[in-house]
Short mmCIF file of C-alpha atoms in Angstrom, two decimals:
data_model
loop_
_atom_site.label_atom_id
_atom_site.label_comp_id
_atom_site.label_asym_id
_atom_site.label_seq_id
_atom_site.Cartn_x
_atom_site.Cartn_y
_atom_site.Cartn_z
CA MET Y 1 89.98 -2.20 96.98
CA ALA Y 2 91.98 0.18 94.89
CA ALA Y 3 91.26 0.17 91.16
CA LYS Y 4 93.92 -1.68 89.06
CA LYS Y 5 96.49 0.20 87.13
CA ILE Y 6 96.47 -0.23 83.39
CA ILE Y 7 99.34 -1.20 81.15
CA ALA Y 8 98.72 -0.70 77.41
CA VAL Y 9 100.63 -3.14 75.40
CA PHE Y 10 101.34 -2.33 71.72
CA GLY Y 11 102.11 -5.27 69.40
CA ALA Y 12 99.93 -7.37 71.59
CA THR Y 13 99.26 -9.99 68.94
CA GLY Y 14 102.95 -10.16 67.99
CA GLN Y 15 105.70 -12.20 69.70
CA GLN Y 16 107.08 -9.48 72.03
CA GLY Y 17 103.75 -7.90 72.96
CA GLY Y 18 101.99 -11.22 73.24
CA SER Y 19 104.60 -12.54 75.60
CA VAL Y 20 104.14 -9.37 77.75
CA VAL Y 21 100.30 -9.83 77.85
CA SER Y 22 100.52 -13.46 78.84
CA ALA Y 23 103.30 -12.98 81.40
CA ILE Y 24 101.32 -10.35 83.36
CA LEU Y 25 97.96 -12.08 83.06
CA GLN Y 26 99.38 -15.36 84.27
CA ASP Y 27 101.13 -13.89 87.28
CA ALA Y 28 98.66 -13.91 90.20
CA LYS Y 29 100.23 -10.96 91.91
CA LEU Y 30 100.76 -8.74 89.01
CA SER Y 31 97.34 -9.51 87.45
CA SER Y 32 95.75 -8.40 90.77
CA GLU Y 33 97.39 -5.02 90.51
CA TRP Y 34 97.46 -4.48 86.73
CA SER Y 35 94.78 -4.67 83.97
CA VAL Y 36 96.21 -5.37 80.63
CA ARG Y 37 94.96 -3.35 77.57
CA ALA Y 38 96.01 -5.21 74.47
CA VAL Y 39 96.45 -2.72 71.50
CA THR Y 40 95.91 -4.18 68.09
CA ARG Y 41 94.94 -2.93 64.61
CA ASP Y 42 92.04 -5.49 64.45
CA THR Y 43 90.29 -6.58 67.60
CA THR Y 44 88.06 -9.11 65.62
CA LYS Y 45 90.94 -11.27 64.48
CA GLU Y 46 91.48 -14.58 66.17
CA SER Y 47 94.75 -13.72 67.97
CA ALA Y 48 93.03 -10.72 69.49
CA LYS Y 49 90.09 -12.82 70.56
CA LYS Y 50 92.42 -15.14 72.34
CA LEU Y 51 93.91 -12.23 74.33
CA ALA Y 52 90.45 -11.26 75.38
CA ALA Y 53 89.75 -14.82 76.52
CA GLN Y 54 92.82 -14.69 78.66
CA GLY Y 55 91.56 -11.58 80.33
CA ALA Y 56 92.93 -8.72 78.47
CA GLU Y 57 90.95 -5.68 77.21
CA THR Y 58 91.43 -5.39 73.48
CA VAL Y 59 91.46 -1.98 71.95
CA GLN Y 60 92.07 -0.84 68.25
CA ALA Y 61 94.66 1.49 67.21
CA ASP Y 62 96.65 2.17 63.98
CA LEU Y 63 100.25 3.21 64.69
CA SER Y 64 100.00 5.46 61.60
CA ASP Y 65 97.25 7.20 63.16
CA LYS Y 66 98.46 9.20 66.23
CA LYS Y 67 94.97 10.09 67.28
CA SER Y 68 94.10 6.43 67.81
CA VAL Y 69 97.38 5.88 69.63
CA VAL Y 70 96.51 8.66 72.11
CA GLN Y 71 93.13 7.04 72.62
CA ALA Y 72 94.56 3.67 73.12
CA ILE Y 73 96.98 4.98 75.79
CA ALA Y 74 94.61 7.34 77.66
CA GLY Y 75 94.30 6.36 81.25
CA ALA Y 76 97.14 3.92 81.34
CA GLU Y 77 99.76 4.02 84.01
CA ALA Y 78 102.36 2.16 81.96
CA VAL Y 79 102.87 1.33 78.25
CA PHE Y 80 105.02 -1.34 76.62
CA ALA Y 81 105.64 -0.39 72.99
CA VAL Y 82 107.38 -2.19 69.99
CA THR Y 83 107.28 -1.37 66.35
CA ASN Y 84 107.94 -3.81 63.45
CA TYR Y 85 110.20 -2.44 60.74
CA TRP Y 86 109.82 -5.70 58.80
CA GLU Y 87 106.10 -5.04 58.28
CA SER Y 88 106.57 -2.04 56.01
CA LEU Y 89 110.36 -2.05 55.33
CA ASN Y 90 110.02 1.69 55.78
CA ALA Y 91 112.52 3.15 58.27
CA GLU Y 92 110.98 6.57 58.35
CA LEU Y 93 107.54 5.17 58.98
CA GLU Y 94 108.75 3.17 61.95
CA VAL Y 95 110.65 6.02 63.52
CA LYS Y 96 107.43 8.23 63.12
CA GLN Y 97 105.32 5.49 64.70
CA GLY Y 98 107.75 5.10 67.68
CA LYS Y 99 107.89 8.86 68.22
CA ASP Y 100 104.23 9.22 68.04
CA ILE Y 101 103.82 6.64 70.83
CA ALA Y 102 106.35 8.50 72.95
CA ASP Y 103 104.62 11.89 72.28
CA ALA Y 104 101.34 10.30 73.21
CA ALA Y 105 102.65 8.92 76.33
CA LYS Y 106 103.83 12.40 77.41
CA GLU Y 107 100.52 14.01 76.40
CA THR Y 108 98.46 11.45 78.36
CA GLY Y 109 100.68 11.46 81.47
CA VAL Y 110 101.95 7.88 81.24
CA LYS Y 111 104.05 7.24 84.31
CA HIS Y 112 106.24 4.49 82.78
CA LEU Y 113 106.93 3.88 79.08
CA ILE Y 114 108.84 0.61 78.24
CA TRP Y 115 110.29 0.96 74.80
CA SER Y 116 111.55 -2.13 72.94
CA SER Y 117 114.84 -0.52 71.64
CA LEU Y 118 118.04 -1.51 69.89
CA MET Y 119 121.55 -0.10 69.39
CA ASP Y 120 122.32 2.66 66.84
CA VAL Y 121 124.52 0.56 64.62
CA LYS Y 122 125.34 3.38 62.22
CA LYS Y 123 126.64 5.54 65.13
CA LEU Y 124 128.47 2.69 66.75
CA THR Y 125 130.33 1.71 63.54
CA ASN Y 126 131.14 5.37 62.59
CA GLY Y 127 128.93 5.09 59.57
CA LYS Y 128 130.51 1.78 58.29
CA LEU Y 129 127.14 0.02 58.65
CA PRO Y 130 124.59 2.60 57.47
CA HIS Y 131 121.74 0.35 56.51
CA VAL Y 132 120.76 -1.53 59.63
CA TYR Y 133 117.40 0.25 59.69
CA HIS Y 134 115.60 -2.08 62.13
CA PHE Y 135 118.17 -1.21 64.82
CA ASP Y 136 118.80 2.37 64.01
CA GLY Y 137 115.07 3.25 63.94
CA LYS Y 138 114.49 1.99 67.37
CA ALA Y 139 117.49 3.85 68.60
CA ALA Y 140 116.23 7.05 67.22
CA VAL Y 141 112.92 6.62 68.98
CA GLU Y 142 114.90 5.91 72.28
CA GLU Y 143 116.85 9.21 71.80
CA HIS Y 144 113.50 11.02 71.13
CA THR Y 145 111.95 9.55 74.19
CA ARG Y 146 114.81 10.57 76.39
CA SER Y 147 114.63 14.13 74.94
CA LEU Y 148 111.00 14.23 76.12
CA GLY Y 149 112.03 13.84 79.72
CA ILE Y 150 109.27 11.23 80.32
CA PRO Y 151 109.70 8.26 82.76
CA ALA Y 152 110.90 5.47 80.51
CA THR Y 153 112.89 2.18 80.51
CA PHE Y 154 114.50 0.72 77.42
CA PHE Y 155 114.34 -3.07 76.89
CA MET Y 156 116.87 -4.55 74.59
CA ALA Y 157 116.47 -8.06 73.42
CA GLY Y 158 119.47 -10.23 72.64
CA PHE Y 159 120.01 -12.29 69.50
CA TYR Y 160 116.79 -14.35 68.80
CA MET Y 161 117.62 -18.02 68.82
CA THR Y 162 114.76 -18.44 66.30
CA ASN Y 163 116.73 -16.41 63.91
CA ILE Y 164 119.49 -18.94 63.70
CA PRO Y 165 117.80 -21.84 61.68
CA GLY Y 166 117.33 -20.86 58.07
CA GLN Y 167 119.11 -17.53 58.37
CA ALA Y 168 122.64 -17.83 60.09
CA LEU Y 169 122.59 -21.71 60.00
CA ARG Y 170 121.73 -23.12 56.62
CA ALA Y 171 122.50 -26.12 54.35
CA ASP Y 172 122.72 -24.30 50.82
CA PRO Y 173 123.43 -26.02 47.58
CA PRO Y 174 125.41 -27.44 45.99
CA ALA Y 175 127.01 -29.11 49.04
CA HIS Y 176 124.01 -28.98 51.46
CA VAL Y 177 126.31 -28.94 54.37
CA TRP Y 178 124.99 -27.08 57.43
CA THR Y 179 126.97 -24.02 57.80
CA LEU Y 180 126.71 -21.30 60.63
CA ALA Y 181 127.92 -18.10 58.98
CA LEU Y 182 128.46 -14.99 60.94
CA PRO Y 183 130.79 -11.99 60.78
CA MET Y 184 132.73 -12.73 63.80
CA PRO Y 185 135.28 -15.26 65.17
CA GLU Y 186 134.05 -18.54 66.58
CA SER Y 187 134.98 -17.45 70.01
CA ALA Y 188 132.90 -14.28 70.05
CA PRO Y 189 130.21 -14.26 72.77
CA ILE Y 190 126.67 -13.66 71.64
CA PRO Y 191 123.81 -12.69 73.97
CA VAL Y 192 121.13 -15.17 72.98
CA PHE Y 193 117.43 -14.75 73.85
CA ASP Y 194 114.11 -16.55 73.42
CA ILE Y 195 111.56 -13.89 72.16
CA THR Y 196 108.88 -15.67 74.18
CA ASP Y 197 110.78 -14.60 77.43
CA THR Y 198 110.14 -10.91 76.70
CA GLY Y 199 107.26 -10.92 79.18
CA LYS Y 200 109.46 -12.18 81.99
CA VAL Y 201 111.86 -9.22 81.53
CA VAL Y 202 109.04 -6.65 81.17
CA LYS Y 203 107.52 -8.10 84.30
CA SER Y 204 110.75 -7.42 86.18
CA ILE Y 205 110.97 -3.96 84.70
CA LEU Y 206 107.44 -3.16 86.03
CA GLN Y 207 108.17 -4.54 89.43
CA ASN Y 208 111.49 -2.60 89.71
CA LYS Y 209 110.41 0.67 88.12
CA GLU Y 210 112.41 3.15 90.22
CA LYS Y 211 115.64 1.11 89.69
CA VAL Y 212 115.42 1.06 86.02
CA LEU Y 213 114.01 4.41 84.92
CA GLY Y 214 116.13 5.94 82.19
CA LYS Y 215 118.12 2.66 81.95
CA ARG Y 216 118.51 0.05 79.42
CA VAL Y 217 117.58 -3.52 80.42
CA LEU Y 218 119.21 -6.21 78.40
CA GLY Y 219 117.34 -9.38 77.66
CA ALA Y 220 119.52 -12.56 77.33
CA TYR Y 221 119.49 -15.93 79.07
CA LYS Y 222 123.14 -16.61 78.38
CA TYR Y 223 126.06 -15.84 76.19
CA MET Y 224 127.09 -18.40 73.70
CA THR Y 225 129.84 -18.42 71.13
CA PRO Y 226 129.22 -19.53 67.50
CA LYS Y 227 131.34 -22.65 68.43
CA GLU Y 228 128.95 -23.44 71.25
CA LEU Y 229 125.84 -22.84 69.08
CA LEU Y 230 127.28 -25.36 66.53
CA GLU Y 231 128.07 -27.93 69.18
CA GLU Y 232 124.56 -27.71 70.45
CA PHE Y 233 123.12 -28.12 66.97
CA LYS Y 234 125.30 -31.20 66.52
CA ALA Y 235 124.12 -32.67 69.86
CA VAL Y 236 120.48 -32.19 68.93
CA PHE Y 237 120.63 -33.26 65.33
CA PRO Y 238 123.65 -35.58 65.25
CA GLU Y 239 122.98 -36.86 61.71
CA ALA Y 240 122.38 -33.45 60.11
CA GLY Y 241 125.11 -31.85 62.14
CA LYS Y 242 127.92 -34.49 61.70
CA ASP Y 243 129.61 -32.36 58.95
CA ALA Y 244 128.36 -28.92 60.19
CA THR Y 245 130.87 -26.15 60.19
CA PHE Y 246 131.33 -22.46 61.08
CA LEU Y 247 132.24 -19.87 58.54
CA SER Y 248 133.64 -16.58 59.79
CA LEU Y 249 132.41 -14.07 57.35
CA PRO Y 250 134.49 -10.98 56.39
CA HIS Y 251 132.97 -7.76 57.51
CA THR Y 252 132.56 -6.64 53.90
CA ALA Y 253 129.83 -9.29 53.64
CA TYR Y 254 127.60 -6.87 55.57
CA THR Y 255 129.20 -3.44 54.79
CA ASP Y 256 128.61 -4.04 51.09
CA ILE Y 257 124.79 -4.59 51.69
#
């Protein structure tokens, strides 16, 4: 029997990476072909132990230490990588971490890097939105990865549904009326996504490598307008949602941030 191929998964104890680990290990066919190497800063923490109990190999690496990144990747056929801007709120650090992963993938001969990317908002808006660092940083890493000429695919998640309650949809004082506030008309289609479905998309990327090399793969289970999102909220929470409303914010609400 041929030895299993290895996929190294960064952010393995996080939501995206954890979803990838579980999706592969729970798939009978894929788990017979692939071994999962779950990369984490601390292999002794409970979340890492749970991955090991599922059948993953857990290895330690610090994204700010390129040497440890190279060691974590060595021998892997594929790599899934994601970085977390919100952990440090440091755009330069996130870009460096992502570029180091791409460089390490090139140095170790990885045959398929799957990078969790996002759009370059500053470029798309001609500089009108210059501070969307958690998007632009990942876009910069994608650009760097492409410049290296390594075999790669770029996964792009849609709008997380979990980001709606408490952020876009809130009941603020003094009225305490639930309001969905977004800088768009109520008829604008939004690609919505459940972060726990990341693994399903990455599985498909692995299984269709030749078709998706060099391409972006968008993750969304449907398109919903703000109006439809609000209607769904009202259906699930009829009492709280009876007076719920949508507020189309002016673009300056974001350009001035």
